[in-house]
PDB file of C-alpha atoms and ligand atoms in Angstrom:
ATOM      1  CA  MET A   1    -137.496  45.319-169.478  1.00  0.00           C
ATOM      2  CA  SER A   2    -135.609  42.105-168.680  1.00  0.00           C
ATOM      3  CA  ASN A   3    -131.949  42.121-167.643  1.00  0.00           C
ATOM      4  CA  PRO A   4    -129.392  41.773-170.425  1.00  0.00           C
ATOM      5  CA  LEU A   5    -128.391  38.231-171.249  1.00  0.00           C
ATOM      6  CA  LEU A   6    -125.123  39.417-172.745  1.00  0.00           C
ATOM      7  CA  ARG A   7    -123.103  42.564-172.284  1.00  0.00           C
ATOM      8  CA  VAL A   8    -120.131  43.420-174.460  1.00  0.00           C
ATOM      9  CA  ASP A   9    -117.899  46.344-173.477  1.00  0.00           C
ATOM     10  CA  ASN A  10    -115.169  47.948-175.586  1.00  0.00           C
ATOM     11  CA  LEU A  11    -114.299  44.697-177.289  1.00  0.00           C
ATOM     12  CA  THR A  12    -111.137  45.036-179.348  1.00  0.00           C
ATOM     13  CA  MET A  13    -109.224  42.393-181.236  1.00  0.00           C
ATOM     14  CA  MET A  14    -105.898  43.236-182.853  1.00  0.00           C
ATOM     15  CA  TYR A  15    -103.917  40.939-185.115  1.00  0.00           C
ATOM     16  CA  GLY A  16    -100.530  42.567-184.606  1.00  0.00           C
ATOM     17  CA  ASP A  17    -101.029  46.050-186.062  1.00  0.00           C
ATOM     18  CA  ARG A  18    -104.138  45.056-187.980  1.00  0.00           C
ATOM     19  CA  VAL A  19    -107.537  45.829-186.490  1.00  0.00           C
ATOM     20  CA  GLY A  20    -109.931  42.870-186.308  1.00  0.00           C
ATOM     21  CA  CYS A  21    -112.614  44.777-184.405  1.00  0.00           C
ATOM     22  CA  LYS A  22    -112.383  47.877-182.250  1.00  0.00           C
ATOM     23  CA  ASP A  23    -114.245  49.217-179.210  1.00  0.00           C
ATOM     24  CA  VAL A  24    -117.492  47.340-179.776  1.00  0.00           C
ATOM     25  CA  SER A  25    -120.091  47.669-177.011  1.00  0.00           C
ATOM     26  CA  PHE A  26    -123.707  46.511-176.858  1.00  0.00           C
ATOM     27  CA  GLU A  27    -126.247  44.604-174.785  1.00  0.00           C
ATOM     28  CA  LEU A  28    -128.499  41.766-175.836  1.00  0.00           C
ATOM     29  CA  ARG A  29    -131.696  40.780-174.033  1.00  0.00           C
ATOM     30  CA  PRO A  30    -133.411  37.381-173.966  1.00  0.00           C
ATOM     31  CA  GLY A  31    -135.248  36.715-177.217  1.00  0.00           C
ATOM     32  CA  GLU A  32    -133.521  39.553-179.049  1.00  0.00           C
ATOM     33  CA  VAL A  33    -131.965  39.030-182.484  1.00  0.00           C
ATOM     34  CA  LEU A  34    -128.980  41.189-183.425  1.00  0.00           C
ATOM     35  CA  GLY A  35    -127.741  41.201-186.997  1.00  0.00           C
ATOM     36  CA  ILE A  36    -124.140  42.154-187.770  1.00  0.00           C
ATOM     37  CA  VAL A  37    -123.591  43.303-191.345  1.00  0.00           C
ATOM     38  CA  GLY A  38    -120.707  44.779-193.285  1.00  0.00           C
ATOM     39  CA  GLU A  39    -118.505  44.053-196.258  1.00  0.00           C
ATOM     40  CA  SER A  40    -115.874  41.330-196.334  1.00  0.00           C
ATOM     41  CA  GLY A  41    -113.024  42.105-193.935  1.00  0.00           C
ATOM     42  CA  SER A  42    -115.074  44.540-191.814  1.00  0.00           C
ATOM     43  CA  GLY A  43    -114.584  42.409-188.696  1.00  0.00           C
ATOM     44  CA  LYS A  44    -117.885  40.523-188.386  1.00  0.00           C
ATOM     45  CA  SER A  45    -116.382  37.058-187.864  1.00  0.00           C
ATOM     46  CA  THR A  46    -113.670  38.393-185.571  1.00  0.00           C
ATOM     47  CA  LEU A  47    -116.329  40.010-183.410  1.00  0.00           C
ATOM     48  CA  LEU A  48    -118.454  36.855-183.351  1.00  0.00           C
ATOM     49  CA  ARG A  49    -115.472  34.676-182.382  1.00  0.00           C
ATOM     50  CA  SER A  50    -114.402  37.119-179.682  1.00  0.00           C
ATOM     51  CA  ILE A  51    -117.880  37.266-178.151  1.00  0.00           C
ATOM     52  CA  SER A  52    -118.448  33.514-178.283  1.00  0.00           C
ATOM     53  CA  ALA A  53    -115.307  32.612-176.335  1.00  0.00           C
ATOM     54  CA  GLN A  54    -113.531  31.198-179.354  1.00  0.00           C
ATOM     55  CA  GLN A  55    -110.827  33.829-179.518  1.00  0.00           C
ATOM     56  CA  GLU A  56    -109.703  35.881-176.535  1.00  0.00           C
ATOM     57  CA  PRO A  57    -109.913  39.597-177.376  1.00  0.00           C
ATOM     58  CA  THR A  58    -107.007  41.981-176.922  1.00  0.00           C
ATOM     59  CA  LYS A  59    -109.137  44.288-174.803  1.00  0.00           C
ATOM     60  CA  GLY A  60    -112.659  44.583-173.424  1.00  0.00           C
ATOM     61  CA  THR A  61    -115.108  42.298-171.666  1.00  0.00           C
ATOM     62  CA  VAL A  62    -117.917  39.896-172.478  1.00  0.00           C
ATOM     63  CA  GLN A  63    -120.355  39.268-169.646  1.00  0.00           C
ATOM     64  CA  TYR A  64    -123.055  36.624-169.746  1.00  0.00           C
ATOM     65  CA  ASN A  65    -125.942  36.110-167.357  1.00  0.00           C
ATOM     66  CA  THR A  66    -125.518  32.382-166.646  1.00  0.00           C
ATOM     67  CA  ARG A  67    -128.357  30.212-165.359  1.00  0.00           C
ATOM     68  CA  ILE A  68    -126.384  29.011-162.358  1.00  0.00           C
ATOM     69  CA  ASP A  69    -123.938  31.708-161.286  1.00  0.00           C
ATOM     70  CA  GLY A  70    -125.585  34.875-162.595  1.00  0.00           C
ATOM     71  CA  VAL A  71    -123.485  37.426-164.499  1.00  0.00           C
ATOM     72  CA  CYS A  72    -119.988  36.104-165.293  1.00  0.00           C
ATOM     73  CA  ASP A  73    -117.104  37.400-167.363  1.00  0.00           C
ATOM     74  CA  VAL A  74    -116.763  34.833-170.136  1.00  0.00           C
ATOM     75  CA  TYR A  75    -112.960  35.080-170.226  1.00  0.00           C
ATOM     76  CA  GLN A  76    -112.598  34.876-166.431  1.00  0.00           C
ATOM     77  CA  MET A  77    -114.551  31.612-166.154  1.00  0.00           C
ATOM     78  CA  SER A  78    -112.852  28.321-165.491  1.00  0.00           C
ATOM     79  CA  GLU A  79    -112.331  26.164-168.555  1.00  0.00           C
ATOM     80  CA  ALA A  80    -114.960  23.707-167.252  1.00  0.00           C
ATOM     81  CA  GLN A  81    -117.525  26.476-166.734  1.00  0.00           C
ATOM     82  CA  ARG A  82    -116.923  27.816-170.230  1.00  0.00           C
ATOM     83  CA  ARG A  83    -117.169  24.364-171.791  1.00  0.00           C
ATOM     84  CA  LEU A  84    -120.473  23.739-170.025  1.00  0.00           C
ATOM     85  CA  LEU A  85    -121.800  27.072-171.252  1.00  0.00           C
ATOM     86  CA  MET A  86    -120.841  26.281-174.833  1.00  0.00           C
ATOM     87  CA  ARG A  87    -122.480  22.866-174.632  1.00  0.00           C
ATOM     88  CA  THR A  88    -125.729  23.945-173.045  1.00  0.00           C
ATOM     89  CA  ASP A  89    -126.834  27.555-172.938  1.00  0.00           C
ATOM     90  CA  TRP A  90    -124.942  28.658-176.035  1.00  0.00           C
ATOM     91  CA  ALA A  91    -125.034  27.299-179.542  1.00  0.00           C
ATOM     92  CA  PHE A  92    -123.028  28.049-182.660  1.00  0.00           C
ATOM     93  CA  VAL A  93    -124.373  27.541-186.167  1.00  0.00           C
ATOM     94  CA  HIS A  94    -121.547  27.619-188.706  1.00  0.00           C
ATOM     95  CA  GLN A  95    -121.882  28.608-192.342  1.00  0.00           C
ATOM     96  CA  ASN A  96    -120.526  25.250-193.405  1.00  0.00           C
ATOM     97  CA  PRO A  97    -122.491  22.427-191.732  1.00  0.00           C
ATOM     98  CA  ARG A  98    -119.349  20.288-191.854  1.00  0.00           C
ATOM     99  CA  ASP A  99    -117.831  22.573-189.218  1.00  0.00           C
ATOM    100  CA  GLY A 100    -120.749  22.010-186.872  1.00  0.00           C
ATOM    101  CA  LEU A 101    -121.582  18.340-187.496  1.00  0.00           C
ATOM    102  CA  ARG A 102    -119.763  15.081-187.078  1.00  0.00           C
ATOM    103  CA  MET A 103    -119.947  13.694-190.573  1.00  0.00           C
ATOM    104  CA  ASN A 104    -119.028  10.112-189.643  1.00  0.00           C
ATOM    105  CA  VAL A 105    -121.856   9.499-187.178  1.00  0.00           C
ATOM    106  CA  SER A 106    -125.588   9.231-187.863  1.00  0.00           C
ATOM    107  CA  ALA A 107    -128.044  12.132-187.855  1.00  0.00           C
ATOM    108  CA  GLY A 108    -129.602  10.817-184.646  1.00  0.00           C
ATOM    109  CA  ALA A 109    -126.211  10.524-182.962  1.00  0.00           C
ATOM    110  CA  ASN A 110    -125.316  14.072-184.018  1.00  0.00           C
ATOM    111  CA  ILE A 111    -128.302  15.331-182.069  1.00  0.00           C
ATOM    112  CA  GLY A 112    -128.017  12.807-179.215  1.00  0.00           C
ATOM    113  CA  GLU A 113    -124.360  13.579-178.639  1.00  0.00           C
ATOM    114  CA  ARG A 114    -125.156  17.077-177.334  1.00  0.00           C
ATOM    115  CA  LEU A 115    -127.601  15.536-174.866  1.00  0.00           C
ATOM    116  CA  MET A 116    -125.063  12.945-173.729  1.00  0.00           C
ATOM    117  CA  ALA A 117    -122.506  15.728-173.244  1.00  0.00           C
ATOM    118  CA  ILE A 118    -124.759  17.215-170.583  1.00  0.00           C
ATOM    119  CA  GLY A 119    -125.299  13.914-168.815  1.00  0.00           C
ATOM    120  CA  ASP A 120    -128.341  12.354-170.466  1.00  0.00           C
ATOM    121  CA  ARG A 121    -127.758   8.591-170.384  1.00  0.00           C
ATOM    122  CA  HIS A 122    -131.164   7.101-171.200  1.00  0.00           C
ATOM    123  CA  TYR A 123    -130.836   5.744-174.744  1.00  0.00           C
ATOM    124  CA  GLY A 124    -134.614   5.637-175.351  1.00  0.00           C
ATOM    125  CA  ASN A 125    -135.072   9.268-174.277  1.00  0.00           C
ATOM    126  CA  ILE A 126    -132.101  10.427-176.313  1.00  0.00           C
ATOM    127  CA  ARG A 127    -133.376   8.705-179.438  1.00  0.00           C
ATOM    128  CA  SER A 128    -136.931   9.959-179.074  1.00  0.00           C
ATOM    129  CA  ASN A 129    -135.655  13.476-178.410  1.00  0.00           C
ATOM    130  CA  ALA A 130    -133.419  13.273-181.493  1.00  0.00           C
ATOM    131  CA  ASP A 131    -136.378  11.999-183.500  1.00  0.00           C
ATOM    132  CA  ALA A 132    -138.578  14.862-182.303  1.00  0.00           C
ATOM    133  CA  TRP A 133    -135.881  17.365-183.282  1.00  0.00           C
ATOM    134  CA  LEU A 134    -135.527  15.851-186.748  1.00  0.00           C
ATOM    135  CA  GLY A 135    -139.268  16.515-187.114  1.00  0.00           C
ATOM    136  CA  LYS A 136    -138.879  20.122-185.974  1.00  0.00           C
ATOM    137  CA  VAL A 137    -136.280  20.757-188.660  1.00  0.00           C
ATOM    138  CA  GLU A 138    -138.352  18.933-191.272  1.00  0.00           C
ATOM    139  CA  ILE A 139    -136.156  15.859-191.723  1.00  0.00           C
ATOM    140  CA  ALA A 140    -138.019  12.546-192.038  1.00  0.00           C
ATOM    141  CA  SER A 141    -137.664  10.160-189.067  1.00  0.00           C
ATOM    142  CA  GLU A 142    -136.560   7.374-191.386  1.00  0.00           C
ATOM    143  CA  ARG A 143    -133.292   9.276-191.975  1.00  0.00           C
ATOM    144  CA  ILE A 144    -132.313   9.072-188.288  1.00  0.00           C
ATOM    145  CA  ASP A 145    -129.663   6.383-188.841  1.00  0.00           C
ATOM    146  CA  ASP A 146    -128.244   7.916-192.018  1.00  0.00           C
ATOM    147  CA  LEU A 147    -124.938   9.756-192.145  1.00  0.00           C
ATOM    148  CA  PRO A 148    -125.104  13.533-192.720  1.00  0.00           C
ATOM    149  CA  SER A 149    -122.902  13.057-195.782  1.00  0.00           C
ATOM    150  CA  THR A 150    -125.923  11.453-197.491  1.00  0.00           C
ATOM    151  CA  PHE A 151    -127.967  14.641-196.877  1.00  0.00           C
ATOM    152  CA  SER A 152    -128.357  17.652-199.164  1.00  0.00           C
ATOM    153  CA  GLY A 153    -126.704  20.932-198.133  1.00  0.00           C
ATOM    154  CA  GLY A 154    -129.998  22.310-196.848  1.00  0.00           C
ATOM    155  CA  MET A 155    -130.697  19.156-194.817  1.00  0.00           C
ATOM    156  CA  GLN A 156    -127.210  19.226-193.331  1.00  0.00           C
ATOM    157  CA  GLN A 157    -127.771  22.806-192.248  1.00  0.00           C
ATOM    158  CA  ARG A 158    -131.121  21.881-190.687  1.00  0.00           C
ATOM    159  CA  LEU A 159    -129.462  18.973-188.879  1.00  0.00           C
ATOM    160  CA  GLN A 160    -126.789  21.316-187.564  1.00  0.00           C
ATOM    161  CA  ILE A 161    -129.552  23.559-186.229  1.00  0.00           C
ATOM    162  CA  ALA A 162    -131.279  20.615-184.513  1.00  0.00           C
ATOM    163  CA  ARG A 163    -127.984  19.491-182.949  1.00  0.00           C
ATOM    164  CA  ASN A 164    -127.500  22.996-181.590  1.00  0.00           C
ATOM    165  CA  LEU A 165    -130.986  23.594-180.275  1.00  0.00           C
ATOM    166  CA  VAL A 166    -131.612  20.249-178.574  1.00  0.00           C
ATOM    167  CA  THR A 167    -130.091  21.479-175.292  1.00  0.00           C
ATOM    168  CA  SER A 168    -132.462  24.486-175.192  1.00  0.00           C
ATOM    169  CA  PRO A 169    -129.793  27.188-175.430  1.00  0.00           C
ATOM    170  CA  ARG A 170    -130.745  30.789-174.713  1.00  0.00           C
ATOM    171  CA  LEU A 171    -128.127  32.367-176.981  1.00  0.00           C
ATOM    172  CA  VAL A 172    -127.280  31.219-180.494  1.00  0.00           C
ATOM    173  CA  PHE A 173    -124.398  32.549-182.587  1.00  0.00           C
ATOM    174  CA  MET A 174    -124.870  32.202-186.327  1.00  0.00           C
ATOM    175  CA  ASP A 175    -122.203  32.866-188.924  1.00  0.00           C
ATOM    176  CA  GLU A 176    -123.783  33.248-192.375  1.00  0.00           C
ATOM    177  CA  PRO A 177    -126.175  30.330-191.738  1.00  0.00           C
ATOM    178  CA  THR A 178    -127.741  30.543-195.199  1.00  0.00           C
ATOM    179  CA  GLY A 179    -124.552  31.283-197.138  1.00  0.00           C
ATOM    180  CA  GLY A 180    -123.562  28.764-199.771  1.00  0.00           C
ATOM    181  CA  LEU A 181    -127.110  27.463-200.299  1.00  0.00           C
ATOM    182  CA  ASP A 182    -129.365  27.815-203.353  1.00  0.00           C
ATOM    183  CA  VAL A 183    -131.811  30.706-203.170  1.00  0.00           C
ATOM    184  CA  SER A 184    -134.903  28.487-202.787  1.00  0.00           C
ATOM    185  CA  VAL A 185    -133.173  26.403-200.098  1.00  0.00           C
ATOM    186  CA  GLN A 186    -132.147  29.614-198.333  1.00  0.00           C
ATOM    187  CA  ALA A 187    -135.731  30.846-198.243  1.00  0.00           C
ATOM    188  CA  ARG A 188    -136.971  27.626-196.664  1.00  0.00           C
ATOM    189  CA  LEU A 189    -134.169  27.621-194.099  1.00  0.00           C
ATOM    190  CA  LEU A 190    -134.782  31.248-193.205  1.00  0.00           C
ATOM    191  CA  ASP A 191    -138.445  30.523-192.693  1.00  0.00           C
ATOM    192  CA  LEU A 192    -137.610  27.616-190.419  1.00  0.00           C
ATOM    193  CA  LEU A 193    -135.045  29.646-188.477  1.00  0.00           C
ATOM    194  CA  ARG A 194    -137.436  32.517-188.006  1.00  0.00           C
ATOM    195  CA  GLY A 195    -140.091  30.160-186.620  1.00  0.00           C
ATOM    196  CA  LEU A 196    -137.672  28.453-184.222  1.00  0.00           C
ATOM    197  CA  VAL A 197    -136.160  31.722-182.988  1.00  0.00           C
ATOM    198  CA  HIS A 198    -139.630  33.057-182.262  1.00  0.00           C
ATOM    199  CA  ASP A 199    -141.101  29.876-180.726  1.00  0.00           C
ATOM    200  CA  LEU A 200    -138.079  29.196-178.507  1.00  0.00           C
ATOM    201  CA  ASN A 201    -137.546  32.871-177.628  1.00  0.00           C
ATOM    202  CA  LEU A 202    -133.890  32.591-178.611  1.00  0.00           C
ATOM    203  CA  ALA A 203    -131.432  35.441-178.377  1.00  0.00           C
ATOM    204  CA  VAL A 204    -129.372  35.388-181.552  1.00  0.00           C
ATOM    205  CA  ILE A 205    -126.303  37.148-182.892  1.00  0.00           C
ATOM    206  CA  ILE A 206    -126.220  36.584-186.610  1.00  0.00           C
ATOM    207  CA  VAL A 207    -123.427  37.606-188.932  1.00  0.00           C
ATOM    208  CA  THR A 208    -124.469  38.022-192.528  1.00  0.00           C
ATOM    209  CA  HIS A 209    -123.511  40.010-195.574  1.00  0.00           C
ATOM    210  CA  ASP A 210    -127.062  39.562-196.876  1.00  0.00           C
ATOM    211  CA  LEU A 211    -129.275  42.486-195.882  1.00  0.00           C
ATOM    212  CA  ALA A 212    -132.419  40.541-196.807  1.00  0.00           C
ATOM    213  CA  VAL A 213    -131.475  37.864-194.245  1.00  0.00           C
ATOM    214  CA  ALA A 214    -130.760  40.579-191.686  1.00  0.00           C
ATOM    215  CA  ARG A 215    -134.092  42.281-192.350  1.00  0.00           C
ATOM    216  CA  LEU A 216    -136.041  39.037-192.041  1.00  0.00           C
ATOM    217  CA  LEU A 217    -134.449  37.759-188.844  1.00  0.00           C
ATOM    218  CA  SER A 218    -133.054  40.581-186.773  1.00  0.00           C
ATOM    219  CA  HIS A 219    -134.672  43.140-184.505  1.00  0.00           C
ATOM    220  CA  ARG A 220    -131.554  45.283-184.339  1.00  0.00           C
ATOM    221  CA  LEU A 221    -128.740  45.785-186.771  1.00  0.00           C
ATOM    222  CA  MET A 222    -125.103  46.690-186.293  1.00  0.00           C
ATOM    223  CA  VAL A 223    -123.198  47.874-189.358  1.00  0.00           C
ATOM    224  CA  MET A 224    -119.421  47.390-189.331  1.00  0.00           C
ATOM    225  CA  GLN A 225    -116.699  48.998-191.379  1.00  0.00           C
ATOM    226  CA  GLN A 226    -112.974  48.493-190.847  1.00  0.00           C
ATOM    227  CA  GLY A 227    -113.541  46.816-187.491  1.00  0.00           C
ATOM    228  CA  LYS A 228    -115.754  49.530-186.060  1.00  0.00           C
ATOM    229  CA  VAL A 229    -119.498  49.750-185.547  1.00  0.00           C
ATOM    230  CA  ILE A 230    -120.562  52.723-187.616  1.00  0.00           C
ATOM    231  CA  GLU A 231    -124.318  52.378-187.208  1.00  0.00           C
ATOM    232  CA  HIS A 232    -126.516  50.515-184.724  1.00  0.00           C
ATOM    233  CA  GLY A 233    -130.280  50.629-184.380  1.00  0.00           C
ATOM    234  CA  LEU A 234    -133.614  48.967-185.060  1.00  0.00           C
ATOM    235  CA  THR A 235    -133.342  46.968-188.279  1.00  0.00           C
ATOM    236  CA  ASP A 236    -136.135  48.723-190.154  1.00  0.00           C
ATOM    237  CA  GLN A 237    -134.813  52.112-189.131  1.00  0.00           C
ATOM    238  CA  VAL A 238    -131.250  51.346-190.204  1.00  0.00           C
ATOM    239  CA  LEU A 239    -132.313  49.897-193.542  1.00  0.00           C
ATOM    240  CA  ASP A 240    -135.092  52.380-194.368  1.00  0.00           C
ATOM    241  CA  ASP A 241    -133.307  55.504-193.172  1.00  0.00           C
ATOM    242  CA  PRO A 242    -129.571  54.808-193.000  1.00  0.00           C
ATOM    243  CA  GLN A 243    -127.605  57.647-191.418  1.00  0.00           C
ATOM    244  CA  HIS A 244    -123.995  56.779-192.178  1.00  0.00           C
ATOM    245  CA  PRO A 245    -122.803  57.246-195.788  1.00  0.00           C
ATOM    246  CA  TYR A 246    -121.377  53.718-195.798  1.00  0.00           C
ATOM    247  CA  THR A 247    -124.729  52.217-194.744  1.00  0.00           C
ATOM    248  CA  GLN A 248    -126.451  54.340-197.379  1.00  0.00           C
ATOM    249  CA  LEU A 249    -124.087  52.898-199.964  1.00  0.00           C
ATOM    250  CA  LEU A 250    -124.629  49.345-198.694  1.00  0.00           C
ATOM    251  CA  VAL A 251    -128.420  49.697-198.847  1.00  0.00           C
ATOM    252  CA  SER A 252    -128.473  51.433-202.226  1.00  0.00           C
ATOM    253  CA  SER A 253    -126.145  48.861-203.787  1.00  0.00           C
ATOM    254  CA  ILE A 254    -128.639  46.144-202.794  1.00  0.00           C
ATOM    255  CA  LEU A 255    -131.560  48.093-204.222  1.00  0.00           C
ATOM    256  CA  GLN A 256    -129.743  48.507-207.527  1.00  0.00           C
ATOM    257  CA  ASN A 257    -129.068  44.782-207.881  1.00  0.00           C
TER     258      ASN A 257
HETATM  259  N1  ATP B   1    -106.499  35.071-187.938  1.00  0.00           N
HETATM  260  C1  ATP B   1    -106.234  36.281-188.428  1.00  0.00           C
HETATM  261  N2  ATP B   1    -104.977  36.743-188.478  1.00  0.00           N
HETATM  262  C2  ATP B   1    -104.688  37.987-188.946  1.00  0.00           C
HETATM  263  N3  ATP B   1    -105.627  38.828-189.405  1.00  0.00           N
HETATM  264  C3  ATP B   1    -106.909  38.430-189.387  1.00  0.00           C
HETATM  265  C4  ATP B   1    -107.285  37.132-188.900  1.00  0.00           C
HETATM  266  N4  ATP B   1    -108.630  37.013-189.006  1.00  0.00           N
HETATM  267  C5  ATP B   1    -109.072  38.166-189.530  1.00  0.00           C
HETATM  268  N5  ATP B   1    -108.052  39.025-189.756  1.00  0.00           N
HETATM  269  C6  ATP B   1    -108.152  40.402-190.276  1.00  0.00           C
HETATM  270  O1  ATP B   1    -109.099  41.110-189.484  1.00  0.00           O
HETATM  271  C7  ATP B   1    -109.934  41.916-190.299  1.00  0.00           C
HETATM  272  C8  ATP B   1    -111.391  41.503-190.096  1.00  0.00           C
HETATM  273  O2  ATP B   1    -111.591  40.198-190.657  1.00  0.00           O
HETATM  274  P1  ATP B   1    -112.901  39.323-190.438  1.00  0.00           P
HETATM  275  O3  ATP B   1    -112.650  37.979-191.034  1.00  0.00           O
HETATM  276  O4  ATP B   1    -113.298  39.385-189.031  1.00  0.00           O
HETATM  277  O5  ATP B   1    -113.957  40.131-191.325  1.00  0.00           O
HETATM  278  P2  ATP B   1    -115.378  39.656-191.865  1.00  0.00           P
HETATM  279  O6  ATP B   1    -116.217  40.891-191.896  1.00  0.00           O
HETATM  280  O7  ATP B   1    -115.878  38.524-191.075  1.00  0.00           O
HETATM  281  O8  ATP B   1    -115.042  39.205-193.337  1.00  0.00           O
HETATM  282  P3  ATP B   1    -115.742  38.007-194.201  1.00  0.00           P
HETATM  283  O9  ATP B   1    -117.160  38.453-194.433  1.00  0.00           O
HETATM  284  O10 ATP B   1    -114.931  37.981-195.462  1.00  0.00           O
HETATM  285  O11 ATP B   1    -115.626  36.765-193.398  1.00  0.00           O
HETATM  286  C9  ATP B   1    -109.430  41.751-191.726  1.00  0.00           C
HETATM  287  O12 ATP B   1    -108.536  42.793-192.001  1.00  0.00           O
HETATM  288  C10 ATP B   1    -108.716  40.420-191.706  1.00  0.00           C
HETATM  289  O13 ATP B   1    -107.684  40.393-192.647  1.00  0.00           O
END
């Protein structure tokens, strides 16, 4: 088995007296997809932000096996090291594409910008790379100079994915990537995501309240309630034979709908 790409130990985030997430530990290997599910307020987003260096936890550690320096504690890195990580080896797909795109620059520039941020200066290469990535996310080349605001919600989300994946990250954080889209658009996006995750061997941590999304994308599932992980296992096992009463309730409420 390969070494873990990410290791989270006893991660706890308190907001004053209120628990955001508590004592979360797990490992993630290259190419592995971990789904985090739970009702609203269970701590999914807090956990995702704390792992992805967006919000320093109250307690616990996040270690990442970097390409250059090997295993590093994400919160002990220099600011420059962390910024580089977030621009290259990590990616973050937000629920709302507006949070992950620059709406006032063209689609091509949205993709090219991530390449320029890591030192690519050759305009021709950047543009052809951006063009290739538009193709991979099923956006026509002729839209390369258009602003994202002229795109549909589904297209914007696909552009956000292209912008994120152009630097060949190894770990992608996704926060409800299909939320807020029509059901048919969701299905197409999920299909695309599943293909990309598989072809690029991406490790993914995906937060979703949609068990169907979790089942389709993730190998393992973590169920959260009141900030704690109450069940963690292979996705099919957790969904087909849930052990915790709360997971049983979650699964049965979906089946009844
Ligand atoms: N910035 C904050 N300040 C204070 N409390 C917060 C903050 N962010 C989250 N919380 C609290 O932490 C707990 C977990 O919230 P969190 O948003 O992580 O849950 P969630 O599972 O992602 O919910 P949702 O699915 O609605 O986004 C909740 O009790 C919430 O009120």
